[in-house]
Amino acid sequence: MKLQDYLDLEERYGAHNYKPLDVVLHRGEGVWVWDVDGNRYLDCLSAYSAVNQGHCHPRIVKAMVEQASLLTLTSRAFRNDQLGLFYEELCTLTHSHKVLPMNSGAEAVETAIKTVRKWGYQVRSIPEDQAEIIVCQNNFHGRTIAIVGFSTDPGSRNGFGPFAPGFKIVPFGDAEAFEEAIGPNTVGFLVEPIQGEAGVIIPPAGYLRKVREICTRRGITLILDEIQTGLGRTGKLLAEEHEGIEADLTLVGKALSGGLYPVSAVLSNTEVMSVLQPGEHGSTFGGNPLACAVARAALKVLVEENMIENAAAMGSYFLERLREIRHPMIREIRGKGLLIAVELLPEAGGARRYCQRLKDRGLLCKETHDNTIRFAPPLVIDRNVIDWAIERIAGVFEESGDGHGK
Ligand SMILES: *Cc1c(COP(=O)(O)O)cnc(C)c1O
Protein backbone atom coordinates (compact mmCIF):
# COMPACT_ATOMS: atom_id res chain seq x y z
CA MET A 1 0.00 0.00 0.00
CA LYS A 2 1.12 3.54 -0.77
CA LEU A 3 0.87 6.51 1.59
CA GLN A 4 -2.16 7.82 -0.32
CA ASP A 5 -3.97 4.47 0.06
CA TYR A 6 -3.77 4.71 3.85
CA LEU A 7 -5.01 8.30 3.78
CA ASP A 8 -7.89 7.32 1.48
CA LEU A 9 -9.03 4.48 3.75
CA GLU A 10 -9.12 6.73 6.81
CA GLU A 11 -10.85 9.47 4.89
CA ARG A 12 -13.49 7.13 3.55
CA TYR A 13 -14.35 5.07 6.64
CA GLY A 14 -13.19 7.05 9.66
CA ALA A 15 -14.96 9.78 11.58
CA HIS A 16 -13.21 13.05 10.82
CA ASN A 17 -12.74 14.13 14.44
CA TYR A 18 -8.97 14.59 13.98
CA LYS A 19 -6.81 16.38 11.43
CA PRO A 20 -3.52 14.46 11.63
CA LEU A 21 -0.34 15.26 9.75
CA ASP A 22 -0.10 13.00 6.72
CA VAL A 23 2.48 10.61 8.07
CA VAL A 24 1.53 6.93 8.49
CA LEU A 25 3.60 5.36 11.23
CA HIS A 26 4.49 1.72 11.38
CA ARG A 27 7.14 1.20 14.06
CA GLY A 28 8.69 2.95 17.05
CA GLU A 29 11.72 2.60 19.27
CA GLY A 30 12.73 5.07 21.99
CA VAL A 31 12.48 8.62 20.66
CA TRP A 32 12.19 7.47 17.03
CA VAL A 33 9.28 6.35 14.84
CA TRP A 34 9.30 5.07 11.26
CA ASP A 35 6.62 5.49 8.60
CA VAL A 36 5.37 2.86 6.16
CA ASP A 37 8.05 3.88 3.65
CA GLY A 38 10.84 3.43 6.19
CA ASN A 39 11.45 7.17 6.82
CA ARG A 40 12.59 7.92 10.36
CA TYR A 41 11.20 10.76 12.51
CA LEU A 42 11.92 12.16 15.96
CA ASP A 43 8.70 12.03 17.97
CA CYS A 44 8.34 15.44 19.63
CA LEU A 45 4.79 14.84 20.85
CA SER A 46 5.07 11.49 22.63
CA ALA A 47 1.35 10.91 22.13
CA TYR A 48 0.57 13.97 24.28
CA SER A 49 3.06 12.71 26.90
CA ALA A 50 1.76 9.15 27.08
CA VAL A 51 5.02 7.77 25.72
CA ASN A 52 7.36 9.41 28.25
CA GLN A 53 9.35 6.17 28.60
CA GLY A 54 9.99 6.02 24.83
CA HIS A 55 8.27 3.87 22.20
CA CYS A 56 8.03 0.14 22.86
CA HIS A 57 10.27 0.18 25.91
CA PRO A 58 11.55 -3.42 26.07
CA ARG A 59 10.96 -3.87 29.82
CA ILE A 60 7.37 -2.63 29.58
CA VAL A 61 6.74 -4.72 26.45
CA LYS A 62 8.09 -7.78 28.27
CA ALA A 63 5.81 -7.20 31.27
CA MET A 64 2.85 -6.78 28.92
CA VAL A 65 3.54 -9.91 26.89
CA GLU A 66 4.13 -12.02 30.01
CA GLN A 67 0.96 -10.81 31.70
CA ALA A 68 -1.05 -11.10 28.47
CA SER A 69 -0.34 -14.82 28.32
CA LEU A 70 -1.21 -15.32 32.02
CA LEU A 71 -4.37 -13.34 32.78
CA THR A 72 -5.75 -10.11 31.32
CA LEU A 73 -9.15 -9.34 32.79
CA THR A 74 -11.06 -10.54 35.82
CA SER A 75 -13.36 -7.56 36.38
CA ARG A 76 -13.43 -6.22 39.92
CA ALA A 77 -16.00 -8.84 40.85
CA PHE A 78 -12.91 -10.89 41.73
CA ARG A 79 -9.43 -9.93 42.88
CA ASN A 80 -6.24 -10.28 40.88
CA ASP A 81 -2.66 -10.70 42.02
CA GLN A 82 -1.34 -7.55 40.28
CA LEU A 83 -3.72 -4.97 41.73
CA GLY A 84 -2.48 -4.71 45.32
CA LEU A 85 1.16 -4.53 44.21
CA PHE A 86 0.30 -1.80 41.71
CA TYR A 87 -1.50 0.15 44.48
CA GLU A 88 1.40 -0.20 46.89
CA GLU A 89 4.06 0.81 44.37
CA LEU A 90 2.08 3.78 43.07
CA CYS A 91 1.19 5.02 46.58
CA THR A 92 4.77 4.68 47.81
CA LEU A 93 6.12 6.56 44.82
CA THR A 94 3.59 9.42 44.97
CA HIS A 95 3.06 9.58 48.78
CA SER A 96 -0.64 8.84 48.35
CA HIS A 97 -2.93 6.95 50.70
CA LYS A 98 -5.40 5.50 48.21
CA VAL A 99 -5.72 4.70 44.51
CA LEU A 100 -8.77 4.31 42.31
CA PRO A 101 -7.77 2.78 38.96
CA MET A 102 -9.53 3.68 35.72
CA ASN A 103 -8.56 3.57 32.03
CA SER A 104 -8.62 6.92 30.24
CA GLY A 105 -7.68 10.30 31.60
CA ALA A 106 -11.22 11.61 31.18
CA GLU A 107 -12.48 8.75 33.37
CA ALA A 108 -10.05 9.74 36.11
CA VAL A 109 -11.37 13.32 35.92
CA GLU A 110 -14.99 12.10 36.08
CA THR A 111 -14.09 9.89 39.02
CA ALA A 112 -12.55 12.83 40.89
CA ILE A 113 -15.64 14.96 40.24
CA LYS A 114 -17.93 12.26 41.61
CA THR A 115 -15.69 11.67 44.62
CA VAL A 116 -15.36 15.30 45.74
CA ARG A 117 -19.08 15.90 45.23
CA LYS A 118 -19.85 12.93 47.49
CA TRP A 119 -17.27 14.18 49.99
CA GLY A 120 -18.98 17.59 49.95
CA TYR A 121 -22.38 16.10 50.76
CA GLN A 122 -21.11 13.67 53.33
CA VAL A 123 -18.32 15.53 55.13
CA ARG A 124 -19.15 19.19 54.43
CA SER A 125 -22.96 18.72 54.59
CA ILE A 126 -23.55 20.64 51.36
CA PRO A 127 -27.29 20.65 50.45
CA GLU A 128 -28.24 17.92 47.96
CA ASP A 129 -27.28 18.60 44.32
CA GLN A 130 -25.68 21.95 45.18
CA ALA A 131 -21.99 21.01 45.17
CA GLU A 132 -19.85 23.29 43.05
CA ILE A 133 -16.41 22.75 41.55
CA ILE A 134 -14.20 25.60 40.35
CA VAL A 135 -12.18 25.11 37.14
CA CYS A 136 -9.97 27.37 35.00
CA GLN A 137 -10.35 29.17 31.71
CA ASN A 138 -8.66 27.35 28.82
CA ASN A 139 -8.63 24.10 30.78
CA PHE A 140 -8.29 20.72 29.11
CA HIS A 141 -9.55 17.77 31.12
CA GLY A 142 -10.88 15.44 28.43
CA ARG A 143 -13.87 14.92 26.17
CA THR A 144 -16.84 13.53 28.12
CA ILE A 145 -20.07 15.51 28.35
CA ALA A 146 -19.48 16.66 31.94
CA ILE A 147 -15.93 17.74 31.11
CA VAL A 148 -16.60 19.57 27.83
CA GLY A 149 -19.48 21.28 29.62
CA PHE A 150 -16.94 23.30 31.62
CA SER A 151 -14.49 23.79 28.75
CA THR A 152 -14.06 27.35 27.45
CA ASP A 153 -12.91 26.13 24.04
CA PRO A 154 -15.82 26.55 21.58
CA GLY A 155 -14.53 23.69 19.40
CA SER A 156 -14.69 21.27 22.33
CA ARG A 157 -18.05 22.43 23.61
CA ASN A 158 -20.32 23.93 20.97
CA GLY A 159 -23.06 21.67 19.72
CA PHE A 160 -22.80 19.13 22.53
CA GLY A 161 -25.11 20.54 25.20
CA PRO A 162 -27.06 20.36 27.44
CA PHE A 163 -24.34 20.16 30.08
CA ALA A 164 -24.11 19.26 33.75
CA PRO A 165 -24.40 22.20 36.17
CA GLY A 166 -22.14 22.73 39.18
CA PHE A 167 -19.00 24.26 37.67
CA LYS A 168 -17.63 27.77 37.90
CA ILE A 169 -14.81 29.10 35.71
CA VAL A 170 -12.01 31.42 36.88
CA PRO A 171 -8.87 32.74 35.13
CA PHE A 172 -5.84 30.42 35.31
CA GLY A 173 -2.86 31.64 37.31
CA ASP A 174 -4.83 34.11 39.45
CA ALA A 175 -5.14 32.88 43.05
CA GLU A 176 -7.16 35.93 44.17
CA ALA A 177 -9.78 35.37 41.46
CA PHE A 178 -10.00 31.76 42.58
CA GLU A 179 -10.53 32.70 46.23
CA GLU A 180 -13.18 35.28 45.32
CA ALA A 181 -15.11 32.62 43.38
CA ILE A 182 -15.40 30.28 46.38
CA GLY A 183 -18.96 30.02 47.68
CA PRO A 184 -20.57 28.11 50.56
CA ASN A 185 -21.12 25.07 48.30
CA THR A 186 -17.68 24.92 46.70
CA VAL A 187 -16.19 21.47 47.24
CA GLY A 188 -13.14 21.47 45.00
CA PHE A 189 -10.77 23.25 42.66
CA LEU A 190 -9.77 21.27 39.56
CA VAL A 191 -6.66 22.63 37.85
CA GLU A 192 -3.69 21.63 35.68
CA PRO A 193 -0.30 22.59 37.19
CA ILE A 194 0.70 23.70 33.68
CA GLN A 195 -1.99 23.99 31.01
CA GLY A 196 -0.76 21.63 28.31
CA GLU A 197 -3.39 21.73 25.60
CA ALA A 198 -3.88 25.47 26.08
CA GLY A 199 -0.32 25.88 24.78
CA VAL A 200 2.00 25.00 27.70
CA ILE A 201 0.79 27.90 29.88
CA ILE A 202 2.96 28.11 33.00
CA PRO A 203 1.29 29.94 35.92
CA PRO A 204 3.20 32.58 37.94
CA ALA A 205 5.62 31.13 40.51
CA GLY A 206 3.85 30.59 43.84
CA TYR A 207 0.39 30.14 42.26
CA LEU A 208 -0.04 26.52 43.31
CA ARG A 209 1.32 27.25 46.78
CA LYS A 210 -1.25 30.03 47.22
CA VAL A 211 -4.02 27.85 45.83
CA ARG A 212 -3.03 25.06 48.24
CA GLU A 213 -3.14 27.47 51.17
CA ILE A 214 -6.55 28.83 50.11
CA CYS A 215 -8.01 25.32 49.66
CA THR A 216 -6.80 24.27 53.11
CA ARG A 217 -8.05 27.45 54.79
CA ARG A 218 -11.46 27.37 53.09
CA GLY A 219 -11.94 23.61 53.51
CA ILE A 220 -12.10 22.60 49.85
CA THR A 221 -10.25 19.89 47.97
CA LEU A 222 -7.44 20.64 45.55
CA ILE A 223 -7.61 18.34 42.53
CA LEU A 224 -4.52 18.49 40.33
CA ASP A 225 -4.89 17.09 36.83
CA GLU A 226 -1.37 15.75 36.24
CA ILE A 227 -2.43 13.51 33.36
CA GLN A 228 -0.06 15.42 31.06
CA THR A 229 2.37 17.09 33.52
CA GLY A 230 2.85 14.05 35.76
CA LEU A 231 5.23 11.11 35.64
CA GLY A 232 8.42 12.95 34.86
CA ARG A 233 7.36 15.23 32.02
CA THR A 234 8.27 18.51 33.78
CA GLY A 235 11.46 17.18 35.38
CA LYS A 236 9.76 16.05 38.62
CA LEU A 237 7.68 12.93 39.21
CA LEU A 238 4.66 15.22 39.71
CA ALA A 239 4.61 18.90 38.72
CA GLU A 240 3.22 19.81 42.18
CA GLU A 241 6.73 19.14 43.55
CA HIS A 242 8.04 22.30 41.84
CA GLU A 243 6.06 24.23 44.46
CA GLY A 244 6.50 21.76 47.30
CA ILE A 245 2.79 21.10 47.71
CA GLU A 246 0.50 18.09 47.81
CA ALA A 247 -2.94 17.93 46.22
CA ASP A 248 -5.86 16.18 47.90
CA LEU A 249 -6.54 14.33 44.67
CA THR A 250 -4.03 13.85 41.88
CA LEU A 251 -5.02 12.51 38.47
CA VAL A 252 -2.54 10.51 36.45
CA GLY A 253 -2.93 8.68 33.15
CA LYS A 254 -1.13 8.78 29.83
CA ALA A 255 2.47 7.78 30.75
CA LEU A 256 1.20 5.59 33.60
CA SER A 257 1.43 2.76 31.05
CA GLY A 258 4.31 4.15 28.97
CA GLY A 259 1.85 4.34 26.09
CA LEU A 260 1.20 0.61 25.81
CA TYR A 261 -2.30 0.51 27.19
CA PRO A 262 -4.84 2.96 28.61
CA VAL A 263 -4.32 3.18 32.38
CA SER A 264 -5.33 6.08 34.62
CA ALA A 265 -5.73 6.57 38.33
CA VAL A 266 -7.06 8.91 40.96
CA LEU A 267 -4.59 9.27 43.83
CA SER A 268 -6.12 10.51 47.03
CA ASN A 269 -5.87 10.97 50.72
CA THR A 270 -7.90 8.63 52.89
CA GLU A 271 -10.47 11.19 54.00
CA VAL A 272 -11.75 12.02 50.53
CA MET A 273 -11.55 8.56 48.97
CA SER A 274 -13.25 6.92 51.96
CA VAL A 275 -16.64 8.36 50.98
CA LEU A 276 -16.97 5.86 48.12
CA GLN A 277 -18.84 2.70 49.06
CA PRO A 278 -19.04 -0.61 47.16
CA GLY A 279 -21.24 -0.30 44.08
CA GLU A 280 -21.02 3.49 43.81
CA HIS A 281 -18.35 3.64 41.13
CA GLY A 282 -16.42 1.27 38.89
CA SER A 283 -15.13 0.21 35.50
CA THR A 284 -15.03 -3.19 33.79
CA PHE A 285 -11.43 -2.74 32.71
CA GLY A 286 -10.24 -0.48 35.55
CA GLY A 287 -7.54 -2.20 37.62
CA ASN A 288 -7.30 -5.23 35.34
CA PRO A 289 -4.17 -7.38 35.75
CA LEU A 290 -2.77 -6.51 32.31
CA ALA A 291 -3.09 -2.78 33.03
CA CYS A 292 -1.54 -3.21 36.48
CA ALA A 293 1.42 -5.24 35.22
CA VAL A 294 2.08 -2.74 32.44
CA ALA A 295 1.79 0.25 34.79
CA ARG A 296 4.07 -1.37 37.38
CA ALA A 297 6.75 -1.84 34.72
CA ALA A 298 6.21 1.67 33.33
CA LEU A 299 6.71 3.24 36.78
CA LYS A 300 9.76 1.10 37.52
CA VAL A 301 11.42 2.02 34.25
CA LEU A 302 10.70 5.73 34.79
CA VAL A 303 12.45 5.71 38.17
CA GLU A 304 15.19 3.11 37.73
CA GLU A 305 16.36 4.47 34.39
CA ASN A 306 16.54 8.03 35.77
CA MET A 307 14.12 9.41 33.21
CA ILE A 308 12.82 12.12 35.56
CA GLU A 309 16.32 13.55 36.14
CA ASN A 310 17.00 13.26 32.43
CA ALA A 311 13.82 15.22 31.67
CA ALA A 312 15.03 18.04 33.93
CA ALA A 313 18.53 18.15 32.44
CA MET A 314 17.54 17.67 28.79
CA GLY A 315 14.61 20.08 29.20
CA SER A 316 16.98 22.86 30.27
CA TYR A 317 19.34 22.04 27.44
CA PHE A 318 16.56 21.95 24.83
CA LEU A 319 15.21 25.33 26.04
CA GLU A 320 18.68 26.87 26.03
CA ARG A 321 19.34 25.67 22.49
CA LEU A 322 15.89 26.80 21.27
CA ARG A 323 16.56 30.28 22.68
CA GLU A 324 19.61 30.53 20.38
CA ILE A 325 17.18 30.57 17.46
CA ARG A 326 16.34 34.23 16.81
CA HIS A 327 13.45 34.89 14.52
CA PRO A 328 11.04 37.84 14.38
CA MET A 329 8.02 35.52 14.23
CA ILE A 330 8.84 33.91 17.59
CA ARG A 331 6.85 35.53 20.36
CA GLU A 332 7.99 33.42 23.30
CA ILE A 333 9.85 30.23 24.13
CA ARG A 334 8.87 28.64 27.44
CA GLY A 335 8.82 25.30 29.17
CA LYS A 336 9.43 23.17 32.20
CA GLY A 337 11.37 19.95 31.88
CA LEU A 338 10.53 18.45 28.51
CA LEU A 339 7.18 20.23 28.16
CA ILE A 340 8.24 23.05 25.88
CA ALA A 341 6.46 25.52 23.64
CA VAL A 342 7.49 27.94 20.94
CA GLU A 343 4.75 30.53 20.55
CA LEU A 344 4.65 32.36 17.23
CA LEU A 345 3.19 35.76 16.48
CA PRO A 346 -0.21 35.65 14.74
CA GLU A 347 1.52 37.17 11.66
CA ALA A 348 3.50 33.93 11.29
CA GLY A 349 0.42 32.41 9.64
CA GLY A 350 -0.12 29.60 12.14
CA ALA A 351 1.99 26.90 13.76
CA ARG A 352 0.58 24.18 11.55
CA ARG A 353 2.75 25.27 8.58
CA TYR A 354 5.83 24.97 10.76
CA CYS A 355 4.78 21.49 11.93
CA GLN A 356 4.37 20.45 8.28
CA ARG A 357 7.86 21.67 7.42
CA LEU A 358 9.35 20.06 10.51
CA LYS A 359 7.75 16.78 9.46
CA ASP A 360 9.41 17.05 6.05
CA ARG A 361 12.74 17.34 7.90
CA GLY A 362 12.06 14.37 10.17
CA LEU A 363 10.54 15.95 13.29
CA LEU A 364 6.98 15.21 14.38
CA CYS A 365 5.31 18.01 16.35
CA LYS A 366 1.76 19.16 16.88
CA GLU A 367 0.50 22.71 17.03
CA THR A 368 -1.56 23.55 20.11
CA HIS A 369 -4.09 26.24 19.43
CA ASP A 370 -3.23 28.25 16.38
CA ASN A 371 0.15 29.73 17.11
CA THR A 372 2.07 27.42 19.42
CA ILE A 373 4.40 24.53 18.57
CA ARG A 374 4.82 22.06 21.44
CA PHE A 375 8.03 20.08 21.84
CA ALA A 376 7.55 17.14 24.21
CA PRO A 377 9.82 14.26 23.17
CA PRO A 378 10.09 11.03 25.18
CA LEU A 379 12.11 11.55 28.36
CA VAL A 380 14.88 9.25 27.11
CA ILE A 381 16.14 11.88 24.65
CA ASP A 382 19.85 12.78 24.83
CA ARG A 383 21.99 15.81 23.91
CA ASN A 384 22.99 14.50 20.49
CA VAL A 385 19.39 14.03 19.46
CA ILE A 386 18.49 17.49 20.78
CA ASP A 387 21.35 18.97 18.73
CA TRP A 388 20.02 17.08 15.71
CA ALA A 389 16.52 18.48 16.36
CA ILE A 390 17.75 22.05 16.85
CA GLU A 391 19.52 22.00 13.47
CA ARG A 392 16.24 21.08 11.83
CA ILE A 393 14.10 23.52 13.82
CA ALA A 394 16.55 26.36 13.08
CA GLY A 395 16.51 25.31 9.41
CA VAL A 396 12.73 25.60 9.22
CA PHE A 397 12.80 29.10 10.72
CA GLU A 398 15.59 30.19 8.36
CA GLU A 399 13.74 28.82 5.36
CA SER A 400 10.53 30.60 6.39
CA GLY A 401 12.33 33.91 5.84
CA ASP A 402 11.66 37.20 7.63
CA GLY A 403 14.84 36.44 9.55
CA HIS A 404 16.69 39.68 8.83
CA GLY A 405 19.47 38.22 11.00
CA LYS A 406 17.72 39.51 14.11
C1 LIG B 1 -4.97 14.05 27.84
C2 LIG B 1 -5.51 14.75 29.01
C3 LIG B 1 -6.73 14.36 29.61
C4 LIG B 1 -7.63 13.30 29.03
O1 LIG B 1 -7.04 12.06 28.91
P1 LIG B 1 -7.69 10.96 27.91
O2 LIG B 1 -6.90 9.72 28.22
O3 LIG B 1 -7.51 11.45 26.52
O4 LIG B 1 -9.12 10.85 28.28
C5 LIG B 1 -7.12 15.02 30.76
N1 LIG B 1 -6.39 16.02 31.28
C6 LIG B 1 -5.23 16.42 30.73
C7 LIG B 1 -4.46 17.52 31.38
C8 LIG B 1 -4.76 15.83 29.57
O5 LIG B 1 -3.63 16.26 29.00
Tab-separated table of C-alpha atoms and ligand atoms in Angstrom, residues 18 47-49 103-109 139-144 147 192-197 225-229 251 253-254 262-264 374, ligand 1:
chain	number	residue	atom	x	y	z
A	18	TYR	CA	-8.968	14.590	13.980
A	47	ALA	CA	1.354	10.910	22.128
A	48	TYR	CA	0.569	13.968	24.276
A	49	SER	CA	3.065	12.705	26.896
A	103	ASN	CA	-8.563	3.574	32.027
A	104	SER	CA	-8.618	6.916	30.236
A	105	GLY	CA	-7.685	10.301	31.603
A	106	ALA	CA	-11.223	11.606	31.183
A	107	GLU	CA	-12.485	8.748	33.365
A	108	ALA	CA	-10.047	9.735	36.110
A	109	VAL	CA	-11.370	13.318	35.916
A	139	ASN	CA	-8.627	24.096	30.779
A	140	PHE	CA	-8.291	20.724	29.108
A	141	HIS	CA	-9.548	17.767	31.119
A	142	GLY	CA	-10.884	15.437	28.429
A	143	ARG	CA	-13.870	14.916	26.174
A	144	THR	CA	-16.841	13.534	28.121
A	147	ILE	CA	-15.927	17.736	31.105
A	192	GLU	CA	-3.694	21.634	35.679
A	193	PRO	CA	-0.301	22.591	37.188
A	194	ILE	CA	0.705	23.702	33.678
A	195	GLN	CA	-1.993	23.988	31.012
A	196	GLY	CA	-0.756	21.632	28.313
A	197	GLU	CA	-3.387	21.726	25.600
A	225	ASP	CA	-4.887	17.092	36.827
A	226	GLU	CA	-1.375	15.754	36.235
A	227	ILE	CA	-2.425	13.514	33.359
A	228	GLN	CA	-0.057	15.415	31.062
A	229	THR	CA	2.366	17.094	33.519
A	251	LEU	CA	-5.020	12.510	38.473
A	253	GLY	CA	-2.931	8.681	33.150
A	254	LYS	CA	-1.130	8.783	29.832
A	262	PRO	CA	-4.844	2.958	28.609
A	263	VAL	CA	-4.321	3.176	32.384
A	264	SER	CA	-5.331	6.077	34.616
A	374	ARG	CA	4.820	22.064	21.442
B	1	LIG	C1	-4.973	14.046	27.842
B	1	LIG	C2	-5.509	14.753	29.013
B	1	LIG	C3	-6.728	14.365	29.614
B	1	LIG	C4	-7.629	13.298	29.026
B	1	LIG	O1	-7.037	12.057	28.912
B	1	LIG	P1	-7.694	10.956	27.913
B	1	LIG	O2	-6.903	9.718	28.215
B	1	LIG	O3	-7.506	11.454	26.524
B	1	LIG	O4	-9.118	10.848	28.276
B	1	LIG	C5	-7.124	15.025	30.762
B	1	LIG	N1	-6.392	16.020	31.277
B	1	LIG	C6	-5.229	16.422	30.732
B	1	LIG	C7	-4.459	17.520	31.375
B	1	LIG	C8	-4.758	15.829	29.570
B	1	LIG	O5	-3.631	16.261	28.998
